[in-house]
PDB file of C-alpha atoms in Angstrom:
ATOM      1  CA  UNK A   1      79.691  23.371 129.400  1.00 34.00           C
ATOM      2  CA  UNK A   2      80.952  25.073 126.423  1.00 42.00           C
ATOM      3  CA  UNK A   3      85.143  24.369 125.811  1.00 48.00           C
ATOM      4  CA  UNK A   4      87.654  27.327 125.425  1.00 48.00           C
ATOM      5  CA  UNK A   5      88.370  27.064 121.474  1.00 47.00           C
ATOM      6  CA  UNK A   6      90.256  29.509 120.346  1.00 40.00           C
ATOM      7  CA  UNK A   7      89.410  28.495 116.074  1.00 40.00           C
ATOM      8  CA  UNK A   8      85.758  28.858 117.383  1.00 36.00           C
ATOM      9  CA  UNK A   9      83.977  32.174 115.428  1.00 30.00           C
ATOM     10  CA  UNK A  10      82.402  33.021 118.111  1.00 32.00           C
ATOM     11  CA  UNK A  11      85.539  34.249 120.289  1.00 33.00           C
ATOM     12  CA  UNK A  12      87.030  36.956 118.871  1.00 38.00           C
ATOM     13  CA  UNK A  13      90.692  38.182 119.421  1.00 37.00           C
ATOM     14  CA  UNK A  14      91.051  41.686 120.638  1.00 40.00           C
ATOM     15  CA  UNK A  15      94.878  42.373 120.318  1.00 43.00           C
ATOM     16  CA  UNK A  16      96.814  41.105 117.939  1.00 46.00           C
ATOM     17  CA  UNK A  17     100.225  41.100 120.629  1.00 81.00           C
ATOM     18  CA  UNK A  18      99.046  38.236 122.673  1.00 93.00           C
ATOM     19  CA  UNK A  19      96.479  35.625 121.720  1.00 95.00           C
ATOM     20  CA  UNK A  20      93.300  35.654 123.366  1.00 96.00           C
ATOM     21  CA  UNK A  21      89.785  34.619 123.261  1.00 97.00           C
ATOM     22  CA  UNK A  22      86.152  36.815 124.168  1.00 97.00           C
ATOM     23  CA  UNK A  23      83.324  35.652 124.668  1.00 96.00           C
ATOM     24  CA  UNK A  24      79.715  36.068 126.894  1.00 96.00           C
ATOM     25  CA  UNK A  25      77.464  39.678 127.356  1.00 96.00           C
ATOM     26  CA  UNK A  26      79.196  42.744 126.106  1.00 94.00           C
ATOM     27  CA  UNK A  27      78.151  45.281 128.452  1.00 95.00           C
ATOM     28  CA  UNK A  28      78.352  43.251 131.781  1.00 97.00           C
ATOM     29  CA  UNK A  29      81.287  43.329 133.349  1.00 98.00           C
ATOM     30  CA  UNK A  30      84.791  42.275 132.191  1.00 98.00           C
ATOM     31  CA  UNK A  31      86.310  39.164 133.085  1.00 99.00           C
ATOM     32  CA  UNK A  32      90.034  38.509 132.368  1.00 99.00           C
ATOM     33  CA  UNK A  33      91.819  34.830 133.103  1.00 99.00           C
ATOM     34  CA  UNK A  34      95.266  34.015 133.812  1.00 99.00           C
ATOM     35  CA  UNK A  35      96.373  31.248 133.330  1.00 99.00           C
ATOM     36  CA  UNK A  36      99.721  29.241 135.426  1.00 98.00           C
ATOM     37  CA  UNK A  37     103.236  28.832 134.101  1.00 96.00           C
ATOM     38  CA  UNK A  38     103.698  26.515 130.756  1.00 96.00           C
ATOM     39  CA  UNK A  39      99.831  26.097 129.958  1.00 98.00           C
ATOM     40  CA  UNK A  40      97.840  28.562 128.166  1.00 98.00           C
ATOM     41  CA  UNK A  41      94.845  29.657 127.802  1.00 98.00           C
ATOM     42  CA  UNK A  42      92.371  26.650 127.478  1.00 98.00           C
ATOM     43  CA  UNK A  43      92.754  24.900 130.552  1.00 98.00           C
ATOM     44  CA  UNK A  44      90.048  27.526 131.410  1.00 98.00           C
ATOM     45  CA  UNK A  45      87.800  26.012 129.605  1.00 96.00           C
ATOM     46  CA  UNK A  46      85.329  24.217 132.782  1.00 96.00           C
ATOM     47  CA  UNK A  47      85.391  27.831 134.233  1.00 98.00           C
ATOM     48  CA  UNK A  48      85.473  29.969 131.046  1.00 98.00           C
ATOM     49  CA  UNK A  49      81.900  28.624 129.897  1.00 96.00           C
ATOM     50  CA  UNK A  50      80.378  29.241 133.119  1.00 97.00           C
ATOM     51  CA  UNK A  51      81.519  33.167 133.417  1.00 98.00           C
ATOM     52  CA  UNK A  52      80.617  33.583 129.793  1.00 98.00           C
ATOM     53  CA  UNK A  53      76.551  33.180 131.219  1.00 97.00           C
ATOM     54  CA  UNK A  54      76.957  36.522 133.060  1.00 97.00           C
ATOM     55  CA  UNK A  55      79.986  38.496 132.068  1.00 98.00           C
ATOM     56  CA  UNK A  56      82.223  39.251 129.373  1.00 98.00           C
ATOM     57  CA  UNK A  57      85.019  37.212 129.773  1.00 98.00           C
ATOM     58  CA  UNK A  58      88.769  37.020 127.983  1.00 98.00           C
ATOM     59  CA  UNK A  59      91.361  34.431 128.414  1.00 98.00           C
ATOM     60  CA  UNK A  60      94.664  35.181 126.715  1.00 98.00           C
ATOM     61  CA  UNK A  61      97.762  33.422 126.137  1.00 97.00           C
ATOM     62  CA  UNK A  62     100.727  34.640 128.357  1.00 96.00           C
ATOM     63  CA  UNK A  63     104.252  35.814 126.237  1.00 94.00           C
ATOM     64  CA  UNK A  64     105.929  32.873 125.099  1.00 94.00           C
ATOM     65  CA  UNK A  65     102.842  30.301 125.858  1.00 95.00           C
ATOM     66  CA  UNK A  66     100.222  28.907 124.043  1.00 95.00           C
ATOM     67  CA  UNK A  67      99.730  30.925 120.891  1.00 94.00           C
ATOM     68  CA  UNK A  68     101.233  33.723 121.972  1.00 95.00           C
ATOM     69  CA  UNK A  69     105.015  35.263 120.642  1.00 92.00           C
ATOM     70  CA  UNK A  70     107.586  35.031 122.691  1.00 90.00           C
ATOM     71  CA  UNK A  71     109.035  37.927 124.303  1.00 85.00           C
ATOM     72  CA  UNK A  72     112.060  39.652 122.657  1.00 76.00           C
ATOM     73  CA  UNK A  73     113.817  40.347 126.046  1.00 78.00           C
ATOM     74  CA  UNK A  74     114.010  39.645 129.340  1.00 77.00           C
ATOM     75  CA  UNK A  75     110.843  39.798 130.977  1.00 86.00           C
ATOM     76  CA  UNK A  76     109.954  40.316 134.424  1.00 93.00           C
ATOM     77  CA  UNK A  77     106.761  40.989 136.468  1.00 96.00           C
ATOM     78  CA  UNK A  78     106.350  44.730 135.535  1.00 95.00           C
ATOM     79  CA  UNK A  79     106.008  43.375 131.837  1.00 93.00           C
ATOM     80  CA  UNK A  80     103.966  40.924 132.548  1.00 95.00           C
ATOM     81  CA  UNK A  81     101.631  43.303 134.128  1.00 96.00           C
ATOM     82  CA  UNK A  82     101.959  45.519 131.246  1.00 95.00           C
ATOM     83  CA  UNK A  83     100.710  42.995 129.229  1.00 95.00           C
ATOM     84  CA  UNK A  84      97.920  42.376 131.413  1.00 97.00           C
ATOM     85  CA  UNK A  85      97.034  46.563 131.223  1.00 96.00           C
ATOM     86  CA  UNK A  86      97.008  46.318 127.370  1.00 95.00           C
ATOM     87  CA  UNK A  87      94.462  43.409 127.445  1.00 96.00           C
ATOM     88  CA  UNK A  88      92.306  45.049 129.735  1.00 97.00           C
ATOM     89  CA  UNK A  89      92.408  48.458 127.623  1.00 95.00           C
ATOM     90  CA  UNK A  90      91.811  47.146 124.808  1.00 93.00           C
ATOM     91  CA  UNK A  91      88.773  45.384 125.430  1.00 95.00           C
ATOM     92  CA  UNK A  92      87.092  48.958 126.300  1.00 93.00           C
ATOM     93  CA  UNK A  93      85.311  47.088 129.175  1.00 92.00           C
ATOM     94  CA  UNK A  94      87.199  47.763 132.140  1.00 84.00           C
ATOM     95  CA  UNK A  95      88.066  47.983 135.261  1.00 98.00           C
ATOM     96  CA  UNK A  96      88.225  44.191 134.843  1.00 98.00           C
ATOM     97  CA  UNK A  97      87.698  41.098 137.637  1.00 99.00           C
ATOM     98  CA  UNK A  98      91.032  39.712 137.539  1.00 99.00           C
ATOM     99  CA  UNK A  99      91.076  35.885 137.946  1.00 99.00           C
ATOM    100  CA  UNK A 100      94.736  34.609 138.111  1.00 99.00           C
ATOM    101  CA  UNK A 101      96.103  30.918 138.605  1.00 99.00           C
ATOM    102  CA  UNK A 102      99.716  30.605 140.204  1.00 98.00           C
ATOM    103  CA  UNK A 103     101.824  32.982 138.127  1.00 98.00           C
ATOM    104  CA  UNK A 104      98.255  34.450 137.022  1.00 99.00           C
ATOM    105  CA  UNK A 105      98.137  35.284 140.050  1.00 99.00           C
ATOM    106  CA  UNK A 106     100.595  36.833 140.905  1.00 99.00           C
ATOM    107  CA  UNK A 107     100.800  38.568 137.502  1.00 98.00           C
ATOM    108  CA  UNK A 108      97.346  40.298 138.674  1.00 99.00           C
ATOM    109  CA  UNK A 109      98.779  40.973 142.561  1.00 99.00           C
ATOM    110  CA  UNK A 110     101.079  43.082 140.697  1.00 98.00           C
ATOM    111  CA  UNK A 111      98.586  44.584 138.194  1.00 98.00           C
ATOM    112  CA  UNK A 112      96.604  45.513 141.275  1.00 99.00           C
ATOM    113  CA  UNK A 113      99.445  47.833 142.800  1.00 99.00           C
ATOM    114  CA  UNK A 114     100.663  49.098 139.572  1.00 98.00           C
ATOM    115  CA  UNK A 115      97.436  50.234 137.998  1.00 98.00           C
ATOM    116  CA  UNK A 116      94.805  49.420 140.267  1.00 98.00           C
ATOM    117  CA  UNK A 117      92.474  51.741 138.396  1.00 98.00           C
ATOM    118  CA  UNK A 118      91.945  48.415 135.601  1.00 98.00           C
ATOM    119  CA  UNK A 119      90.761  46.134 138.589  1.00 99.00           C
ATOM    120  CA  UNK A 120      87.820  46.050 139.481  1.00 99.00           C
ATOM    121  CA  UNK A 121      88.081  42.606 141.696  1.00 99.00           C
ATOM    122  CA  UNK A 122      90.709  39.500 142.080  1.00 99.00           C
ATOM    123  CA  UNK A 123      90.425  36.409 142.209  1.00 99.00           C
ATOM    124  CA  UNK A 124      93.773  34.937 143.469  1.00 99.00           C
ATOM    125  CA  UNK A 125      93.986  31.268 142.801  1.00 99.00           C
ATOM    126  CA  UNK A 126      97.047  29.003 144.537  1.00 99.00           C
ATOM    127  CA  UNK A 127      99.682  31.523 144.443  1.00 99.00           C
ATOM    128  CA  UNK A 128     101.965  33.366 146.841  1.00 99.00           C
ATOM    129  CA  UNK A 129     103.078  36.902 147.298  1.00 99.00           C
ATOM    130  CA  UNK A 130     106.686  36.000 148.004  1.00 98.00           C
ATOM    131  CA  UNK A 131     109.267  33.406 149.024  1.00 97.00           C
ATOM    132  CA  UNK A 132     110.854  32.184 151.976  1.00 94.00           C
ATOM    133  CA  UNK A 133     114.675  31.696 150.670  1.00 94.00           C
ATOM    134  CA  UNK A 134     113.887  27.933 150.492  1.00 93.00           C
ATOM    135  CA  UNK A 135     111.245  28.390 147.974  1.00 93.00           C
ATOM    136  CA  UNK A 136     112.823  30.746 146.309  1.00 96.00           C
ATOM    137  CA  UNK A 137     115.548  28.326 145.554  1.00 96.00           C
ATOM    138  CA  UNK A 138     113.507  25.783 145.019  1.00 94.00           C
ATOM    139  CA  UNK A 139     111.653  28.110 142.241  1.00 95.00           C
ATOM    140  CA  UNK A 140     115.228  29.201 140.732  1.00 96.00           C
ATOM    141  CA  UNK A 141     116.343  24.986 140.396  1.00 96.00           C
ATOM    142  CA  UNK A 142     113.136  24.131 138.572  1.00 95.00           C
ATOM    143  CA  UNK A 143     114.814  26.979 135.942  1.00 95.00           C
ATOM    144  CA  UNK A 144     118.461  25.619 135.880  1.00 97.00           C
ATOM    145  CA  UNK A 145     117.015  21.877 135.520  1.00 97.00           C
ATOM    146  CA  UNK A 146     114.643  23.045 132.241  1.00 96.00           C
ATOM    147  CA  UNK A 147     117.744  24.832 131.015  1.00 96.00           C
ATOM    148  CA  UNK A 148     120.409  21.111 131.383  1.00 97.00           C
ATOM    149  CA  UNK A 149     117.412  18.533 130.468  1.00 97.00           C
ATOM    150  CA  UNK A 150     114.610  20.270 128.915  1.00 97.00           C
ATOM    151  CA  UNK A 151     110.855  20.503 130.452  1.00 97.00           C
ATOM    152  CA  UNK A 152     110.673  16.519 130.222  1.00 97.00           C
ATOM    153  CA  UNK A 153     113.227  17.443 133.592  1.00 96.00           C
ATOM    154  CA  UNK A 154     110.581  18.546 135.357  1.00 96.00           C
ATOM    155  CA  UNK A 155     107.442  16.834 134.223  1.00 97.00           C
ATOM    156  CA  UNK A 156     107.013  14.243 136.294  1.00 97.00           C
ATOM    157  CA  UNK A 157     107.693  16.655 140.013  1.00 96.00           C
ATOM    158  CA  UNK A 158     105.489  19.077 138.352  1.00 97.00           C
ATOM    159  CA  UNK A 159     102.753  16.673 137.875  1.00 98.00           C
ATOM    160  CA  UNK A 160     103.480  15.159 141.208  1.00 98.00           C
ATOM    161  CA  UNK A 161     102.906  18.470 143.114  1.00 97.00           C
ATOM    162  CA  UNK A 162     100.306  20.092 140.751  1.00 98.00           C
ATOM    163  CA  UNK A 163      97.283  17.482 141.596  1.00 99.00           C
ATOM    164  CA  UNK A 164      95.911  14.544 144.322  1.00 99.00           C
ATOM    165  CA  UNK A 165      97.371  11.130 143.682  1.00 98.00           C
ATOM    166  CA  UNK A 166      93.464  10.387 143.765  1.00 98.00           C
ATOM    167  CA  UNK A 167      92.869  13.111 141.323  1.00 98.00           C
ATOM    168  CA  UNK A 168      95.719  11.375 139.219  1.00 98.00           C
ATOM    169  CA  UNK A 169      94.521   8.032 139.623  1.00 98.00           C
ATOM    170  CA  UNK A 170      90.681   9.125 138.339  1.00 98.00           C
ATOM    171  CA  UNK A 171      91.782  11.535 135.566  1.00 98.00           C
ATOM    172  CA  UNK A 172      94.574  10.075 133.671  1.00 98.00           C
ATOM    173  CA  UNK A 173      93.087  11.858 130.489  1.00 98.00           C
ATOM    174  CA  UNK A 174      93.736  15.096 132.166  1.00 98.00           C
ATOM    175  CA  UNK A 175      97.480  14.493 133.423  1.00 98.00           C
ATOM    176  CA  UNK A 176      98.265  13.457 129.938  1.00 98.00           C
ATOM    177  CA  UNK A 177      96.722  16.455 128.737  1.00 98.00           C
ATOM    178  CA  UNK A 178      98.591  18.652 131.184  1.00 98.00           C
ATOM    179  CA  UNK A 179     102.109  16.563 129.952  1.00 98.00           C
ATOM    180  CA  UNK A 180     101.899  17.116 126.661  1.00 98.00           C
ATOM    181  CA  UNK A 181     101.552  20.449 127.128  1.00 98.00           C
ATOM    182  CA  UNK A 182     104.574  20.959 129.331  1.00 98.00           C
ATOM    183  CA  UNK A 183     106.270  18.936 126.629  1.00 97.00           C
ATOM    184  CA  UNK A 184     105.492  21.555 123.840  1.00 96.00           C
ATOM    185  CA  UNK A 185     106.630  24.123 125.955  1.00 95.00           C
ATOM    186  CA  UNK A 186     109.430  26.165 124.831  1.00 94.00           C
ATOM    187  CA  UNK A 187     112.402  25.525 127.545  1.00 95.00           C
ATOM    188  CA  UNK A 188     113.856  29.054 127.682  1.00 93.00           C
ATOM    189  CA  UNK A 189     110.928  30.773 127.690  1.00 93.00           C
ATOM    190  CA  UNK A 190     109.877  28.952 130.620  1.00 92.00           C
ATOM    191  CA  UNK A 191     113.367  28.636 132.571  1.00 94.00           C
ATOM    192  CA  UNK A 192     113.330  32.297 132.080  1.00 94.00           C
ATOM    193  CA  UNK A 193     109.369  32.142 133.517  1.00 95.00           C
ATOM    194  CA  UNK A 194     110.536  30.497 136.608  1.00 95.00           C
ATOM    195  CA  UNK A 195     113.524  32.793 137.116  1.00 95.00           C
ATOM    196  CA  UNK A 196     111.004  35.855 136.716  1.00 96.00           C
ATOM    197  CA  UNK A 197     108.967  33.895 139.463  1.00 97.00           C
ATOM    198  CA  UNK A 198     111.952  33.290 141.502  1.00 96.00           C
ATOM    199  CA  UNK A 199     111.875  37.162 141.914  1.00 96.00           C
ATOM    200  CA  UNK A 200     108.249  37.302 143.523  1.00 98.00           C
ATOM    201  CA  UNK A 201     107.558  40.201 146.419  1.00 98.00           C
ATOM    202  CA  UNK A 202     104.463  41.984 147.086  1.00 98.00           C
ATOM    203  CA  UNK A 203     103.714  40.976 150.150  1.00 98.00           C
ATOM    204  CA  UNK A 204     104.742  43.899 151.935  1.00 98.00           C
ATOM    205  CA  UNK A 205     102.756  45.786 149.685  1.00 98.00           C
ATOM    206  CA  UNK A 206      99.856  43.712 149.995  1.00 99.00           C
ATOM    207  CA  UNK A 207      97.886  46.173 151.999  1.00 99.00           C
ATOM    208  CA  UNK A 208      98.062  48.836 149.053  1.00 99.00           C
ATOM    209  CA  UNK A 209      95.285  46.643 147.338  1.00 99.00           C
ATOM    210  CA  UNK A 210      91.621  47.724 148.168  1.00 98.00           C
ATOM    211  CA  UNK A 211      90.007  45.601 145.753  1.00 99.00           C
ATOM    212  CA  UNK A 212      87.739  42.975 147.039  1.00 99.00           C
ATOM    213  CA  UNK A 213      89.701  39.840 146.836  1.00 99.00           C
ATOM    214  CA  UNK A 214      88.759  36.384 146.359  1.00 99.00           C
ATOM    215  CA  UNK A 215      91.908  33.965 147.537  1.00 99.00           C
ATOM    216  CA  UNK A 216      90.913  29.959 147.352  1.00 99.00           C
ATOM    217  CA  UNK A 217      94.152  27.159 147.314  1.00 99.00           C
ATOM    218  CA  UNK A 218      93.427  23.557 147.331  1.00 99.00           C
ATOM    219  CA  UNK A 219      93.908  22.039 150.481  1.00 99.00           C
ATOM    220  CA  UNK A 220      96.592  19.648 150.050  1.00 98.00           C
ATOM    221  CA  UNK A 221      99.043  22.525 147.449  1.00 98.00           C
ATOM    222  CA  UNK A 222     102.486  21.750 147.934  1.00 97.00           C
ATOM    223  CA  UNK A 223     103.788  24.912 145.313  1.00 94.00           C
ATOM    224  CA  UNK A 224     101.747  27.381 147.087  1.00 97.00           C
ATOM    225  CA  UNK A 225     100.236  26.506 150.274  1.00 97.00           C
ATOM    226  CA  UNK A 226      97.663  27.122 152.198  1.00 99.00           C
ATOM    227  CA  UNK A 227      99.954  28.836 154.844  1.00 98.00           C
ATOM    228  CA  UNK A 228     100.675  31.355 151.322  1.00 98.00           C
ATOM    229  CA  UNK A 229      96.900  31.862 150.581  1.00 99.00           C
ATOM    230  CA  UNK A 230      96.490  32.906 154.559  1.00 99.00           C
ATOM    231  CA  UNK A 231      99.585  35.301 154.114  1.00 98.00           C
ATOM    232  CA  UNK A 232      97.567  37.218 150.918  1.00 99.00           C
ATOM    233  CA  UNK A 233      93.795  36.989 152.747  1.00 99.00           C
ATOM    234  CA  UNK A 234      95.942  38.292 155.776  1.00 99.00           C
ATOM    235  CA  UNK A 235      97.547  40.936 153.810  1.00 99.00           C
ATOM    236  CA  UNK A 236      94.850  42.153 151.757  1.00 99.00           C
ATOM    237  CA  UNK A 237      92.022  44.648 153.631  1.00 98.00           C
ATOM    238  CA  UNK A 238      88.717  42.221 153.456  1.00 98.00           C
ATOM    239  CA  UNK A 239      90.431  38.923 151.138  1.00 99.00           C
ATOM    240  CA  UNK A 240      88.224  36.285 151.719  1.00 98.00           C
ATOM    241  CA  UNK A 241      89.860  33.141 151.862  1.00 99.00           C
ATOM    242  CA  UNK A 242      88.316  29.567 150.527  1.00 99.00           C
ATOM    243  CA  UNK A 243      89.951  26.307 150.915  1.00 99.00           C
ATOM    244  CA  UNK A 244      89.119  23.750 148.435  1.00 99.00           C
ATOM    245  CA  UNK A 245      89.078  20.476 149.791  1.00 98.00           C
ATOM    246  CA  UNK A 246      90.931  17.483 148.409  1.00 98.00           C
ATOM    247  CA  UNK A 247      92.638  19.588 145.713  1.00 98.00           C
ATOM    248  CA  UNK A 248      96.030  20.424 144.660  1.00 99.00           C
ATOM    249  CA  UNK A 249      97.934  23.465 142.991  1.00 98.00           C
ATOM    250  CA  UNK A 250      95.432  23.061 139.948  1.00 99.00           C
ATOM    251  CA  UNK A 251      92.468  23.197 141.781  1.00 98.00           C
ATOM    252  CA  UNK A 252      90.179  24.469 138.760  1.00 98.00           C
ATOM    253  CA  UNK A 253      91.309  21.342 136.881  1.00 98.00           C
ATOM    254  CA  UNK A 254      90.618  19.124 139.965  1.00 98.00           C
ATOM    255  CA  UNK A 255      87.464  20.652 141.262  1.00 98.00           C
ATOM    256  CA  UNK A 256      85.910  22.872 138.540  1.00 98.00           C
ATOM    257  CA  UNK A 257      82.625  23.050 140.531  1.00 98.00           C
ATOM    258  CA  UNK A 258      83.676  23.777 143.430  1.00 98.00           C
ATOM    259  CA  UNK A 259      86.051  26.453 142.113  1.00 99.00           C
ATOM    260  CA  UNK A 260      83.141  28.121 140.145  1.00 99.00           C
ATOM    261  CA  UNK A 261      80.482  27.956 142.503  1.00 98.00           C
ATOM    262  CA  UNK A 262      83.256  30.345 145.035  1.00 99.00           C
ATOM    263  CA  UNK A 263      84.222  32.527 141.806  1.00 99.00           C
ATOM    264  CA  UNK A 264      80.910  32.853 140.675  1.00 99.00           C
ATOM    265  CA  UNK A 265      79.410  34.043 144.096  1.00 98.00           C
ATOM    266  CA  UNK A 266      82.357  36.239 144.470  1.00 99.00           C
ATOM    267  CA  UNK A 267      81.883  37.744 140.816  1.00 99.00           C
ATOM    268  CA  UNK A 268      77.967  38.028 141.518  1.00 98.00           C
ATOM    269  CA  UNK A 269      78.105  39.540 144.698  1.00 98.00           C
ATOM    270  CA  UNK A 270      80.296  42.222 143.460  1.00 97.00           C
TER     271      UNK A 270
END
């Protein structure tokens, strides 16, 4: 299965704001990925391959991540969903299938309700819709602790909740992946990332959205639970919800096949 490069020719960057890459059948429909908070783009790459057989799929660099610019000023969920508009109008493909991981998805939970005429379809992958005031909290100290200590504050908790101590034990190549990425990461931009999470609330709205909706959350999540996933499946008029089994927040990282083989009979079903 073919890696998300972005030097590769054959992806081609379609705005120069944020960076992205294209790739698969021009024509079929659009596919856009999201990626989660302090990552960027190519930890797509076991599901970006697979897509790129049957649709026309885009992964892009969030503000501030990968190799996209940071945003000038303070940025909140209505931006970020902004964003998300531009890259879906200017690939001249849309209404896209929106396939968002944590803050992806919420990022496309808000596209959805904002300009729900650019979605065709989500795909919402372990990610909430709000907060009990505990989590919120919780959300809001990951920020403070980047801002006193820097990201190597919160790498090891992050790593501890984001996958399966089996996962871990199997896949040290991919942990060390994931750390070195977190270590790049810019700290303000992503303090300020978690405080913009901190602020998450759609689900009252959730019921505005009448897009069919794919929700799947590894079983054993601590960030965003199952109990969340059931909340936006609930919530949503026809969500279908899948459980992945064994997996934790990152379950495309953990269990790639399983992941795909929901997304793409989801996508191909549409």
């Amino acid at each position: 299965m073919p890696h998300v490069d972005p030097s590769s020719p054959t992806l081609a960057r379609t705005t120069p704001e944020l960076h992205q890459v294209r790739a698969g059948r021009r024509g079929a429909p659009l596919v856009v990925l999201i990626h989660a908070v302090a990552l960027d783009l190519t930890y797509w790459d076991r599901q970006f391959g697979a897509l790129a057989e049957s649709f026309d799929v885009i992964a892009y660099d969030l503000a501030g991540h990968g190799a996209s610019p940071a945003p000038g000023q303070p940025f909140g969920f209505d931006d970020a969903a902004e964003d998300l508009a531009r890259v879906i109008e200017a690939a001249g493909a849309g209404p896209a299938c929106v396939v968002g991981l944590s803050v992806g998805g919420m990022i496309a939970q808000t596209l959805a309700l904002a300009r729900p005429d650019l979605v065709r379809a989500l795909c919402l992958m372990d990610t909430v819709s709000t907060f009990a005031d505990a989590g919120r909290e919780a959300v809001r100290g990951r920020a403070a602790q980047v801002r006193a200590g820097g990201m190597e504050a919160i790498l090891a908790p992050t790593l501890e909740r984001w996958f399966t101590p089996g996962f871990a034990a199997r896949r040290p190549d991919v942990l060390d992946r994931v750390a070195k990425t977190l270590r790049a990461a810019d700290p303000d931009v992503h303090a300020a990332m978690w405080d913009m999470i901190s602020t998450l609330d759609v689900a009252p709205r959730l019921t505005e959205i009448d897009r069919p909706t794919l929700v799947m959350v590894g079983e054993k999540d601590p960030t965003t639970p199952v109990a969340a996933s059931e909340v936006i499946a609930r919530g949503i008029p026809g969500a279908r919800l899948e459980i992945i089994p064994d997996a934790s927040h990152m379950a495309p990282l953990e269990a790639p096949e399983e992941v795909n083989r929901h997304l793409l009979g989801f996508l191909n079903g549409l």
